[in-house]
Short mmCIF file of C-alpha atoms and ligand atoms in Angstrom, two decimals:
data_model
loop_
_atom_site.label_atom_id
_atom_site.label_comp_id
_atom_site.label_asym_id
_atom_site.label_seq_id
_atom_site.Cartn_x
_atom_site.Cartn_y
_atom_site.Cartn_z
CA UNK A 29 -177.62 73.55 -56.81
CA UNK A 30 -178.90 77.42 -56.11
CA UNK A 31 -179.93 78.02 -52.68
CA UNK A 32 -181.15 81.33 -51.47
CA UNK A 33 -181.01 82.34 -47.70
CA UNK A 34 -183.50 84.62 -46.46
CA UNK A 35 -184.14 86.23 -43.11
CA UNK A 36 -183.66 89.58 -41.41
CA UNK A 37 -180.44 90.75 -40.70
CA UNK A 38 -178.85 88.94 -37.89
CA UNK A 39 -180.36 85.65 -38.52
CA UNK A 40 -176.97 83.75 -39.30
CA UNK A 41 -177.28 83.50 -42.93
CA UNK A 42 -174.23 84.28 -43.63
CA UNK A 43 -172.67 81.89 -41.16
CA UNK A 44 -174.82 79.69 -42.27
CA UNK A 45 -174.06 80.23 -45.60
CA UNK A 46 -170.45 79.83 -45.25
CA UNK A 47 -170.25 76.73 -43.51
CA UNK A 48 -173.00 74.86 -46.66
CA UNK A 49 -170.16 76.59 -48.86
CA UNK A 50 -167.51 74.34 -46.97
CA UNK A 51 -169.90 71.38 -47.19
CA UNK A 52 -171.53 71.59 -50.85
CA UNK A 53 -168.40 73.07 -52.53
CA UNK A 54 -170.04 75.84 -54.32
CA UNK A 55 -169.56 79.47 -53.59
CA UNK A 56 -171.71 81.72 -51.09
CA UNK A 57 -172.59 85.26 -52.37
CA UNK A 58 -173.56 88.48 -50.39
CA UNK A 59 -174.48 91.38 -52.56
CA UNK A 60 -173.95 93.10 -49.00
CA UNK A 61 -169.98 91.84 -49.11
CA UNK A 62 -170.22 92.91 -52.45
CA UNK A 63 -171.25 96.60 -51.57
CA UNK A 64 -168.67 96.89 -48.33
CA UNK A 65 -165.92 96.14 -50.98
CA UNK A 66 -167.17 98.34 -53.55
CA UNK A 67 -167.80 101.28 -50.35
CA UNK A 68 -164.01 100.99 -49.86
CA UNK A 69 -162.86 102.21 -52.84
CA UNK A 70 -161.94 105.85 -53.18
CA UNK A 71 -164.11 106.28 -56.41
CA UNK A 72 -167.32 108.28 -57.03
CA UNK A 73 -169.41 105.06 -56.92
CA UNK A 74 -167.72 103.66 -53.86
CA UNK A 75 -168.35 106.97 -51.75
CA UNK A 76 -171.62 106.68 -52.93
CA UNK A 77 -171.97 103.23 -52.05
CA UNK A 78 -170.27 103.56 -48.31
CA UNK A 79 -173.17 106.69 -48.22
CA UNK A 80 -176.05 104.21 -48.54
CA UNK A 81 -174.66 101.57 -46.37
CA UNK A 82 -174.44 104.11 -43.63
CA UNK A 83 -177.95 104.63 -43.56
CA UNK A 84 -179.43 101.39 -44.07
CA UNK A 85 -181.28 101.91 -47.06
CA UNK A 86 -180.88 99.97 -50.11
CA UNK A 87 -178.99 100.30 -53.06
CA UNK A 88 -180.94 100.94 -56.31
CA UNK A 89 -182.25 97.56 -58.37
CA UNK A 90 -181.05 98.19 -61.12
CA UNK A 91 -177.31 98.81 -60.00
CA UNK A 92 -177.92 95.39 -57.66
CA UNK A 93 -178.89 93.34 -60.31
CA UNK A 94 -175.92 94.51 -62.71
CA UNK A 95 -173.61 93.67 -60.10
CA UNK A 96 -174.63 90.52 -59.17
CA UNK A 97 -175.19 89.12 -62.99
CA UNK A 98 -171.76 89.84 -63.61
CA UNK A 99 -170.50 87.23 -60.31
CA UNK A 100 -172.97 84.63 -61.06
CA UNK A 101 -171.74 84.28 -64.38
CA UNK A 102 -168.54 83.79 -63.02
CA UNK A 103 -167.17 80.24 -63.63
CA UNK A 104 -167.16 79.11 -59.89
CA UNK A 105 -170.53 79.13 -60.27
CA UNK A 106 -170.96 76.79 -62.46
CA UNK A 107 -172.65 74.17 -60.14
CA UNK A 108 -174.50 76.86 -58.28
CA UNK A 109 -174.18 79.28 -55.34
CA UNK A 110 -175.61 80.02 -52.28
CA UNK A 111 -177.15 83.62 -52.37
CA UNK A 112 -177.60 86.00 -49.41
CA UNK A 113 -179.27 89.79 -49.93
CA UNK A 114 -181.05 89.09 -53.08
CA UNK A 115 -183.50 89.00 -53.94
CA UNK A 116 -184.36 92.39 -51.27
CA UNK A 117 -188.28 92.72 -53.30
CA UNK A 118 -190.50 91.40 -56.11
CA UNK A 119 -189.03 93.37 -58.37
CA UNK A 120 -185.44 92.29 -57.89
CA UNK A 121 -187.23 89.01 -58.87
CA UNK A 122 -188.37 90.43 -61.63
CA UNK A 123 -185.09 91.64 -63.12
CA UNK A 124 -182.75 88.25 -62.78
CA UNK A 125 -183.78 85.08 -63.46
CA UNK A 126 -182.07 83.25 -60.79
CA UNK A 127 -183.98 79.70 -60.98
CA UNK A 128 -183.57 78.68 -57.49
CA UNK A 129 -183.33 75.03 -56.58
CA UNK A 130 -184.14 75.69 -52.83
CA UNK A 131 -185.02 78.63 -50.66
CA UNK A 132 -184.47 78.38 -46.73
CA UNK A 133 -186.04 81.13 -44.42
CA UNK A 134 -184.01 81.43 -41.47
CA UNK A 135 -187.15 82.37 -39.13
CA UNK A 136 -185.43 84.38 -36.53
CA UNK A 137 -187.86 86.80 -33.66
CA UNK A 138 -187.09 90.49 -34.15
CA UNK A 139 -185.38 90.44 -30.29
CA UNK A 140 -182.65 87.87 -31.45
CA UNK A 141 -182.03 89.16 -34.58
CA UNK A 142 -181.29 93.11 -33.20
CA UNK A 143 -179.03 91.59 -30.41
CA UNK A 144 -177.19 89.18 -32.67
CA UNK A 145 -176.54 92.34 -34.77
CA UNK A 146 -175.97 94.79 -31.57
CA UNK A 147 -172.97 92.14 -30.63
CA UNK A 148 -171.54 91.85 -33.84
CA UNK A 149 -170.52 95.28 -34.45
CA UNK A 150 -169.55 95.59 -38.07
CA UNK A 151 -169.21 99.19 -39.12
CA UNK A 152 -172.20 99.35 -41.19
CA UNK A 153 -173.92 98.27 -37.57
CA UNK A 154 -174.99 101.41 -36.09
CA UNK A 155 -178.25 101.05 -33.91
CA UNK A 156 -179.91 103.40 -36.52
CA UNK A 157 -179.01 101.58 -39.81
CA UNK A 158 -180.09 98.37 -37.99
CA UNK A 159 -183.50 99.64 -37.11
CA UNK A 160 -184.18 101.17 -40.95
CA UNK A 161 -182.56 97.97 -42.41
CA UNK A 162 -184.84 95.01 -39.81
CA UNK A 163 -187.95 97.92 -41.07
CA UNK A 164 -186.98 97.06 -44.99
CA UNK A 165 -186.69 93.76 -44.95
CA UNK A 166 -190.34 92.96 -42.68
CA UNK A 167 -191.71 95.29 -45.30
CA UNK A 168 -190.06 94.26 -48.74
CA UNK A 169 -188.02 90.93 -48.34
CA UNK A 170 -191.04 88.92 -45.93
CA UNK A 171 -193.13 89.19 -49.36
CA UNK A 172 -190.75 86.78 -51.31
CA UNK A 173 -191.80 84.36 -48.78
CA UNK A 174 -195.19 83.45 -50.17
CA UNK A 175 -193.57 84.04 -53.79
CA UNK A 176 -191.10 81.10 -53.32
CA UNK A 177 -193.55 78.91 -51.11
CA UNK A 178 -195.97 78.78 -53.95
CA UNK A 179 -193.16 77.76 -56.22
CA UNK A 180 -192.98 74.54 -53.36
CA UNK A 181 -189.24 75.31 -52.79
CA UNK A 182 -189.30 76.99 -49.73
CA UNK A 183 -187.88 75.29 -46.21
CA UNK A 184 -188.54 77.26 -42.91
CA UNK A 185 -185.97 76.60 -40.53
CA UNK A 186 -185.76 77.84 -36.73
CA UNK A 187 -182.79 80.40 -36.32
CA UNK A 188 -182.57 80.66 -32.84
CA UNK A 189 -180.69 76.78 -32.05
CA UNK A 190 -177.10 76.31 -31.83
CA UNK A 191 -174.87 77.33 -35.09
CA UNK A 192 -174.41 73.31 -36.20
CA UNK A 193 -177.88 72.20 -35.30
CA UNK A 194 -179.18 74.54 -37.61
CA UNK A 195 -176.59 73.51 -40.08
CA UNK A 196 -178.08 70.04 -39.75
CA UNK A 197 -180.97 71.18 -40.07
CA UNK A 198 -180.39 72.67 -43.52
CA UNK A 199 -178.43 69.82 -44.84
CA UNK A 200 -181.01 67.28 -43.94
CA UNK A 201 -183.70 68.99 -45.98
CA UNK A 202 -181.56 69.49 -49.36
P1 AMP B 318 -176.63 92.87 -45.95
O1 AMP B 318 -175.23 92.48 -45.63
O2 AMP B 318 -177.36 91.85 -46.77
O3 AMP B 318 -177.41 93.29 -44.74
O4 AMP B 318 -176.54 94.16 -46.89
C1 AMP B 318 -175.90 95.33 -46.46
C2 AMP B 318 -176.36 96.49 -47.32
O5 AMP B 318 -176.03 96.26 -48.70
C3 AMP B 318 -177.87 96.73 -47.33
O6 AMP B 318 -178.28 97.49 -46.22
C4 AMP B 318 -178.03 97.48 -48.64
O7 AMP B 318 -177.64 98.82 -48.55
C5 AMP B 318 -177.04 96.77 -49.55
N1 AMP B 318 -177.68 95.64 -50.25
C6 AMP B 318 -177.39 94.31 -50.12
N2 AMP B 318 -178.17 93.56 -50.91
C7 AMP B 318 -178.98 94.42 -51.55
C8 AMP B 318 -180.02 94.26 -52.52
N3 AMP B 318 -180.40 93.05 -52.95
N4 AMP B 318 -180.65 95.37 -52.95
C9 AMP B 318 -180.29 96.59 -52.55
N5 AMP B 318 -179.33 96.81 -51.65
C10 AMP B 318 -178.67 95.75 -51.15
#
């Protein structure tokens, strides 16, 4: 089974995410815990990483798309994953064939998501990244919306309810 997550940042995917881990046994991926790891190394590519995450921008397709062919060939994935952060566009689509099973949109409003994110406080969260990253994804990532709800796999789920309501939620439409 591959599920993707989508939502803007501070929509619980990735609690979310981790707890269907826990309950479907297959591994949940964040190309953005895949870039804070890579940012904290003391190489060219890491400072150069750590640069981008600072800002809020995005990393460059190309460089995405390497990095996150090489986990999902890993063998734990072998029955699937659960994805969060990519696909970011249409062309990340383009450059991974990823063959979804399911697709839930955590619908989150704007005001939730920024406090959610305000409280959390990772180090990546500064009120200025936040603001270019929520801009990004309600230009770019909202698109893949209609893309995966003509393919009849997408499931829109309220993300404003209680952490295991939600998780019901999910589980009952799989
Ligand atoms: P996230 O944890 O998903 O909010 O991602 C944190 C940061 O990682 C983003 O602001 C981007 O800089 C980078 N990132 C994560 N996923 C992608 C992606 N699919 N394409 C480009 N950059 C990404």
């Amino acid at each position: 089974m591959k599920i993707l997550l989508i939502g803007p940042q501070g929509s619980g995917k990735s609690t979310q995410g981790r707890l269907l881990e826990q309950n479907l046994q297959i591994p949940y991926i964040s190309t953005g815990d895949i870039f804070r790891q890579i940012a904290q190394q003391n190489s060219e590519e890491g400072k150069k990483i750590k640069q981008i995450l600072e800002s809020g921008q995005l990393v460059d397709d190309q460089t995405t798309a390497r990095l996150l062919e090489e986990r999902v060939k890993k063998p734990d994935c072998q029955n699937g994953f659960i994805l969060d952060g990519y696909p970011r566009n249409l062309e990340q689509v383009k450059l991974i064939n990823l063959n979804f099973d399911k697709v839930f949109f955590l619908n989150t409003p704007k005001e939730v998501a920024l406090d959610r994110l305000l409280k959390r406080g990772r180090s990546d969260d500064t009120e200025e990244s936040i603001t270019k990253r929520l801009t990004l994804y309600y230009q770019q990532t909202e698109a893949l919306l209609d893309y995966y709800k003509n393919q009849g796999i997408l499931a829109g789920i309220d993300g404003r309810g209680e952490i295991q309501s939600i998780q019901d939620e999910i589980k009952k439409s799989l």
